[in-house]
Coordinates of C-alpha atoms in Angstrom, one line a residue:
M4 CA 5.5 18.7 -3.7
L5 CA 8.7 20.2 -2.4
Q6 CA 12.1 19.6 -3.9
L7 CA 14.8 19.6 -1.2
D8 CA 17.7 21.8 -2.1
D9 CA 21.2 20.9 -0.8
E10 CA 20.9 23.4 2.1
M11 CA 17.6 22.1 3.4
L12 CA 18.6 18.5 2.9
R13 CA 21.7 19.1 5.0
K14 CA 19.6 20.6 7.8
V15 CA 17.4 17.5 7.7
Q16 CA 20.4 15.3 8.0
M17 CA 21.8 17.2 11.0
V18 CA 18.5 16.8 12.8
Q19 CA 18.6 13.1 12.1
L20 CA 22.2 13.0 13.4
E21 CA 20.9 14.4 16.6
M22 CA 18.5 11.5 16.9
L23 CA 21.2 8.9 16.0
L24 CA 23.2 10.3 18.9
E25 CA 20.3 9.9 21.2
V26 CA 19.8 6.3 20.1
D27 CA 23.5 5.6 20.7
R28 CA 23.3 7.3 24.2
I29 CA 20.3 5.2 25.3
C30 CA 21.7 2.0 24.0
K31 CA 25.1 2.5 25.7
K32 CA 23.4 3.4 29.0
C33 CA 21.1 0.4 28.9
G34 CA 23.4 -2.2 27.3
I35 CA 21.4 -2.5 24.1
K36 CA 22.9 -3.8 20.9
Y37 CA 22.1 -1.9 17.7
N38 CA 23.5 -1.2 14.2
I39 CA 23.3 1.5 11.7
I40 CA 22.3 -0.3 8.5
A41 CA 21.3 0.1 4.8
G42 CA 22.0 3.5 3.3
T43 CA 23.3 4.9 6.6
L44 CA 26.0 2.2 6.8
L45 CA 26.7 2.6 3.1
G46 CA 27.2 6.3 3.6
A47 CA 29.5 5.7 6.6
V48 CA 31.7 3.4 4.5
R49 CA 31.6 5.2 1.1
H50 CA 31.2 8.8 2.2
G51 CA 32.2 9.0 5.8
G52 CA 28.7 10.2 6.6
Y53 CA 25.5 10.7 4.8
I54 CA 25.1 9.8 1.2
P55 CA 24.9 13.3 -0.2
W56 CA 21.3 12.8 -1.5
D57 CA 20.0 10.7 1.3
D58 CA 17.2 12.1 3.5
D59 CA 16.7 9.3 6.0
A60 CA 18.7 7.2 8.5
D61 CA 18.2 3.6 9.5
V62 CA 18.9 1.7 12.8
A63 CA 18.2 -2.0 13.3
L64 CA 18.0 -4.2 16.3
L65 CA 17.3 -7.9 16.7
R66 CA 13.8 -8.3 18.2
P67 CA 14.8 -8.8 21.9
E68 CA 17.0 -5.7 21.7
Y69 CA 14.3 -3.7 19.9
E70 CA 11.9 -4.5 22.8
K71 CA 14.5 -3.3 25.3
F72 CA 15.0 -0.1 23.4
R73 CA 11.2 0.5 23.1
K74 CA 10.8 0.1 26.8
A75 CA 14.0 2.2 27.6
C76 CA 12.5 5.1 25.6
K77 CA 9.7 5.4 28.2
T78 CA 12.2 6.4 30.9
E79 CA 15.5 7.3 29.2
L80 CA 14.5 9.2 26.1
D81 CA 14.9 13.0 26.2
H82 CA 11.2 13.7 25.9
T83 CA 11.8 17.5 25.7
R84 CA 13.3 16.9 22.2
F85 CA 12.1 13.5 20.9
V86 CA 9.2 11.1 20.7
F87 CA 9.4 7.4 19.9
Q88 CA 6.4 6.2 17.9
D89 CA 5.2 2.7 17.1
H90 CA 1.8 1.1 16.7
R91 CA 1.5 0.3 20.4
N92 CA 1.8 3.8 21.6
T93 CA 0.6 6.0 18.7
K94 CA -3.0 6.0 17.5
G95 CA -3.3 5.6 13.7
Y96 CA 0.3 4.6 13.3
R97 CA 0.4 2.1 10.3
W98 CA 4.0 0.7 10.3
G99 CA 5.3 -2.4 11.9
Y100 CA 8.5 -0.7 13.1
G101 CA 9.3 2.4 15.2
K102 CA 10.3 5.9 14.3
L103 CA 12.1 8.4 16.5
R104 CA 11.0 11.9 15.7
R105 CA 12.3 15.4 16.6
K106 CA 9.7 17.5 18.3
D107 CA 8.8 20.9 16.8
T108 CA 9.9 19.8 13.3
L109 CA 7.9 18.7 10.2
F110 CA 8.7 16.2 7.5
L111 CA 5.4 15.5 5.8
R112 CA 5.6 12.8 3.2
E113 CA 3.4 13.0 0.1
Y114 CA 0.0 11.3 0.5
Q115 CA 0.5 11.0 4.3
E116 CA -0.9 14.4 5.2
H117 CA -4.0 12.7 6.7
M118 CA -2.2 10.5 9.1
P119 CA -3.3 11.3 12.6
Y120 CA 0.0 11.6 14.5
M121 CA 2.9 14.0 14.8
Q122 CA 5.1 13.8 11.7
G123 CA 8.3 15.5 12.5
I124 CA 11.7 14.7 11.0
F125 CA 12.5 11.1 11.9
I126 CA 14.8 8.1 11.8
D127 CA 13.6 4.5 11.4
I128 CA 14.1 2.0 14.2
F129 CA 13.7 -1.5 12.7
P130 CA 13.1 -4.8 14.6
L131 CA 14.6 -7.9 13.0
D132 CA 12.7 -11.2 13.4
S133 CA 13.6 -14.8 12.6
V134 CA 12.5 -16.2 9.2
P135 CA 12.9 -19.8 8.1
D136 CA 16.3 -21.0 6.9
N137 CA 14.6 -23.2 4.3
Y138 CA 14.4 -21.2 1.1
F139 CA 10.9 -22.4 0.1
L140 CA 9.5 -21.7 3.5
R141 CA 11.2 -18.3 3.6
S142 CA 9.7 -17.5 0.2
L143 CA 6.2 -18.3 1.6
K144 CA 7.0 -16.1 4.7
N145 CA 8.0 -13.3 2.3
F146 CA 4.5 -13.5 0.6
E147 CA 2.9 -13.4 4.1
C148 CA 5.0 -10.3 4.9
F149 CA 4.0 -8.7 1.6
C150 CA 0.3 -9.2 2.3
V151 CA 0.5 -7.7 5.8
R152 CA 2.6 -4.8 4.6
K153 CA 0.1 -4.0 1.9
I154 CA -2.8 -4.0 4.3
L155 CA -0.9 -1.6 6.6
W156 CA 0.0 0.6 3.6
S157 CA -3.6 0.7 2.3
K158 CA -4.4 3.9 4.3
V159 CA -1.8 5.7 2.1
G160 CA -2.0 3.4 -0.9
K161 CA -5.7 4.2 -1.5
L162 CA -4.6 7.8 -2.1
A163 CA -1.1 7.4 -3.7
E164 CA -1.8 4.6 -6.1
K165 CA -2.4 5.7 -9.7
N166 CA -3.6 2.4 -11.1
L167 CA -7.4 2.4 -10.6
L168 CA -7.7 -1.4 -9.9
K169 CA -4.9 -1.3 -7.4
K170 CA -6.4 1.8 -5.8
Q171 CA -9.7 -0.1 -5.4
V172 CA -7.9 -3.0 -3.8
Y173 CA -6.3 -0.7 -1.3
K174 CA -9.7 0.8 -0.5
W175 CA -10.9 -2.7 0.3
L176 CA -7.8 -3.6 2.3
D177 CA -8.2 -0.4 4.3
K178 CA -11.6 -1.7 5.6
I179 CA -9.7 -4.4 7.6
P180 CA -9.6 -3.1 11.2
E181 CA -6.2 -2.1 12.5
K182 CA -6.7 -4.2 15.6
T183 CA -7.1 -7.3 13.4
V184 CA -4.0 -6.5 11.3
F185 CA -1.7 -5.8 14.2
G186 CA -3.1 -8.8 16.1
Y187 CA -2.0 -11.0 13.2
Y188 CA 1.4 -9.1 13.1
H189 CA 2.0 -10.0 16.7
H190 CA 1.1 -13.6 16.0
M191 CA 3.9 -13.5 13.4
I192 CA 6.3 -12.0 15.9
R193 CA 5.5 -14.7 18.5
K194 CA 5.9 -17.4 15.9
A195 CA 9.3 -16.0 14.7
G196 CA 10.5 -15.9 18.3
R197 CA 10.2 -19.7 18.8
K198 CA 13.3 -20.5 16.9
K199 CA 16.7 -18.7 16.5
T200 CA 17.4 -19.1 12.8
R201 CA 20.4 -18.0 10.7
M202 CA 18.2 -15.6 8.7
V203 CA 16.3 -12.6 9.9
R204 CA 14.3 -9.7 8.3
I205 CA 12.1 -6.7 9.0
L206 CA 8.7 -8.4 8.7
T207 CA 6.8 -5.3 7.5
F208 CA 9.4 -3.8 5.2
P209 CA 10.5 -4.9 1.7
T210 CA 13.5 -7.2 1.6
P211 CA 14.7 -6.5 -2.0
N212 CA 16.9 -9.5 -2.6
S213 CA 16.2 -13.0 -3.9
E214 CA 17.1 -14.5 -0.5
Y215 CA 14.2 -12.7 1.3
G216 CA 16.3 -12.2 4.4
Y217 CA 19.7 -11.3 5.9
Y218 CA 22.2 -13.2 8.0
R219 CA 21.7 -12.9 11.7
C220 CA 25.4 -12.9 12.4
W221 CA 25.8 -9.5 10.7
Y222 CA 23.6 -7.9 13.3
E223 CA 25.2 -9.8 16.2
N224 CA 28.7 -8.6 15.5
S225 CA 29.2 -4.8 15.6
A226 CA 32.1 -2.5 15.3
D227 CA 32.8 1.2 16.0
T228 CA 31.8 3.0 12.8
L229 CA 32.6 6.6 12.0
F230 CA 29.6 8.6 10.6
E231 CA 29.6 12.4 10.3
G232 CA 32.6 12.5 12.7
K233 CA 30.7 10.6 15.4
V234 CA 31.1 6.9 16.4
F235 CA 28.2 4.6 16.1
Q236 CA 27.7 0.8 16.1
G237 CA 27.7 -0.6 12.6
I238 CA 27.9 -4.1 11.1
K239 CA 31.4 -5.4 11.6
D240 CA 31.5 -7.4 8.4
Y241 CA 30.1 -4.5 6.4
D242 CA 31.7 -5.7 3.1
S243 CA 29.7 -8.9 3.1
Y244 CA 26.5 -7.1 4.1
L245 CA 26.8 -4.2 1.7
S246 CA 27.8 -6.5 -1.2
F247 CA 24.8 -8.7 -0.4
K248 CA 22.4 -5.7 -0.3
F249 CA 23.8 -3.3 -2.9
G250 CA 26.2 -5.3 -5.1
N251 CA 29.2 -3.1 -6.1
Y252 CA 28.4 -0.7 -3.3
M253 CA 31.4 1.6 -3.9
E254 CA 30.1 2.5 -7.3
L255 CA 27.9 5.6 -7.3
P256 CA 24.4 5.1 -8.8
P257 CA 23.4 7.1 -12.0
V258 CA 22.3 10.7 -11.4
E259 CA 18.7 9.9 -12.1
K260 CA 18.6 7.4 -9.2
R261 CA 19.9 9.9 -6.7
K262 CA 16.5 10.9 -5.3
T263 CA 15.0 12.0 -2.0
H264 CA 11.5 11.1 -0.8
P265 CA 8.7 13.3 -2.0
V266 CA 7.6 15.7 0.7
V267 CA 4.8 18.4 0.8
A268 CA 5.9 20.3 3.9
I269 CA 9.1 20.6 6.0
K270 CA 10.4 22.5 9.0
T271 CA 13.8 21.8 10.3
E272 CA 14.1 24.4 13.1
A273 CA 13.1 23.1 16.4
I274 CA 11.7 25.7 18.8

């Protein structure tokens, strides 16, 4: 496993910044609403750019906007430099959200060396779907999301998991055909699209709060947000969002929690 030094990490961040600018360009041209979120928005507010130890970048769109962006990438994306991946256009892709990758780079996560698609430096493009406003029903939805996520993760989990029992469970889950899993995932998307609720979430990504969702209004109201000297769209009420997600977000975490993702191979210089 490789340890990213400060110089290599900064190079990764600058490649990701290039992709953030491409997302912003496409969205402006096509009238698509997006937001930088999570650690990327936190970095903008607290550091004016990347959190110094952060090695990823996150963009979120409400489901209709995500679908517009996915389709726009077919004609508007600079295909000489970038590729947009999701499970509908990339064989063997196991995530329920998209990734924009820089061609001719490499960012190979530990235990994902066997995944059968190009694994360049990337940013995550997350779709947000409705979840029930009723807390009990939303809790049940969270369990459903957990199960689907673990089935998708099983291709990696059967190698990465150290617990022998859990490792065996992942091996069993990996036998479920991808077509079946994604068929069910699309059923979840269709069901979520029937009602515009106050709460939304990424269906196949952990939602680490006791509410199991986020407020839709945060993603509907954006503001110009300075990040690494560039202007992107970020959540206007960032204080409420970041407090909800991180608590006292202006306080730096302890040093032992300032970690990057484990990688086994990396190349930042595009040809």
